[in-house]
């Protein structure tokens, strides 16, 4: 095994396979992975962590009667000349927008799409401009009709903290907006990170196969043995072997290699099932002059202890030679890849065919499908809608408008094509004479849910119709569904709640298959507060709140509180008077010790402000266990910047920031003062620099890595600024660096925040004036991005009237216009001060499906840093999970991103003599 460097990160161990008896013995042993190695792209790494707070949904123009009369229906409202296509409240993220109509309709000049996030316009302009790259986003994030084969498709990530709307001027005949809501739903890659992932040639970094084995029935090729995570796989086989080759993961049934590697073919087509393509996960190269084809994937494949990944020949297949190579990443425990292959014939009745089914906590990431055997000259089977039910619900939270729409095309596609997340790789027309009147067709399709994984806590059923209502026949459907399942979460109890009071009986079918029977259900409607006393097991760490209701009227909105603390919003934007019986869901985290025999937490569903009457047919509460809170320990402290020895000293650094530049160097800037500590005299930010590679090497060096830069200071206070404090530096969309910092003012309830910008980390230029002002000596800002939404966190008290220490936040789309303040954390009455001193130096980062907030509480101790965690970046319960010895902690990880890899924090302060670095263990 050896390690290499890719994209500035250490790769995992690379294993070129020569499968002999000795090699098999070695492969059966645990694989030693270099500590901190990370060859999995951060976008894919995020899929390997469970996100139980995400409720993944779509709003579409499907026929509410269960037939094929898809098309625009009234949404929430008609606002002026705009139709409201989408409206959400609470935290969330739009992951995909798909639209289509006859081309003449799409090209009408007066059409406009208007996307609003947290009350600010993210985009408002022509439809063609948005999807065809004349707006802020380019291909492949936004795709026009030709690129998306008959439709418009956007994967631009629009995240919000409180509210989002999509309006449209014109007639949006068919559309789908895929989104997620709930705690943590705003998280995920930014548009730049997603665009990079979608466009990079990941195949250039795969290990080249270099060894060969004869493969035959009963003689599989063993690729890897767990515990391990396969992060890259590359094989070469004779072209004719494709139809016989299978991939086996652990004890699961084998699946055809042509599907596993993305071709979605049978291998028996006229071209042998081969085509050359590259998606974001899979790649294939048609046979070369020597008759060998090549297949590759970067889909991570976690293997538990003793599990194997192998390639084998199907029963009855022939012998062939195979060359293979594998990349390995650090072990991912508690997660495994489910691969379900199905070969079925359409049932010929009004129902859906199951394409994927499971009762485990999972995140669905891909569907590959091969359709064949339809009626001559007829492709009506492409009218079939997908229906995705999660968590045992009868109501599908995702209902489509047609098979080609699910695969991001329109009007039966314009032809074969390949995009990063979807494509029609093969459209074979059999007997095409006479204008396709007697032709039959083969479709090889794929849709990758990398940017929009479908989350379920207690299983899902992915079904699809054959044809307009499911009754199309004959049709053969081969499919492979891929999902990650998580063993650390399980359902441990259920509580049914009936609503009481004045009720009436309603009759309705569920909005799904046309054959759905009507049901009778008791219903209560009004505007009030429903209180539920929870009977939750002591080990419960989360609950899924399921509501059954009538969607005859909309919008319906309720705020949800647990023991008085806001935990989410239920909001339904779209009315369905045709089939009104519906369900929705919300995840709520439970704190350790919150449940038990002598504890009865109270859940409140407050619908007093609902625009339409709140509807309740009943509630189901499902309780889940989860892994325990992490036990955090900190390694030895290493001084990385020595201020004691600077000429003219002694000096100190306080709140600071550390960031890596594009050329690999690192810079450090922060409050700089002459001892003894005089905060009112802090008027400049120091500038220090260090060479690469980064924090792991700094710890190993055990000596200062940063030196004072020749420029000495990055920013100085201007006349009229009493002091400047706490710079935080991040990278902007264009690659430039943005510094946000606090400016002292005479009025402690009008503290200011400003920004500066730099192209090189050395020369900084102020931009604009004061961004906003706030109370309680508001200070210590830090910036992150969720999708295209900027979030600034800062020290602030709860309100002018309640001076409880806390962490406030505001959101922005442009770093200029900011939302009103909201509180991410509010501590108890013992923390009431005039300057929110118990919550200094806030820092928020996401890691493995959790958000972590660290703050320094100097009234407790100068070195008291507390760690909080939440599924949501906007709401942290006032119960820390750990206390660290640090002041003004800033966080950095090996490789740059905080989501994976070795995790470190820097800290400093008056009297410390510099800046220190420590590794954190346990996350």
Coordinates of N, CA and C in Angstrom, one line a residue, residues 229 322 377 600 683:
X229 N -13.2 1.2 3.7 CA -14.1 1.9 2.8 C -13.5 2.0 1.4
X322 N -9.8 -10.3 -16.1 CA -10.2 -9.1 -15.5 C -9.0 -8.4 -14.9
X377 N -44.2 1.0 -31.3 CA -44.5 2.4 -31.6 C -45.0 3.2 -30.4
X600 N -41.9 13.7 31.7 CA -42.9 13.7 30.7 C -42.8 15.0 30.0
X683 N -6.5 48.2 18.4 CA -6.8 49.0 17.2 C -6.2 48.4 15.9

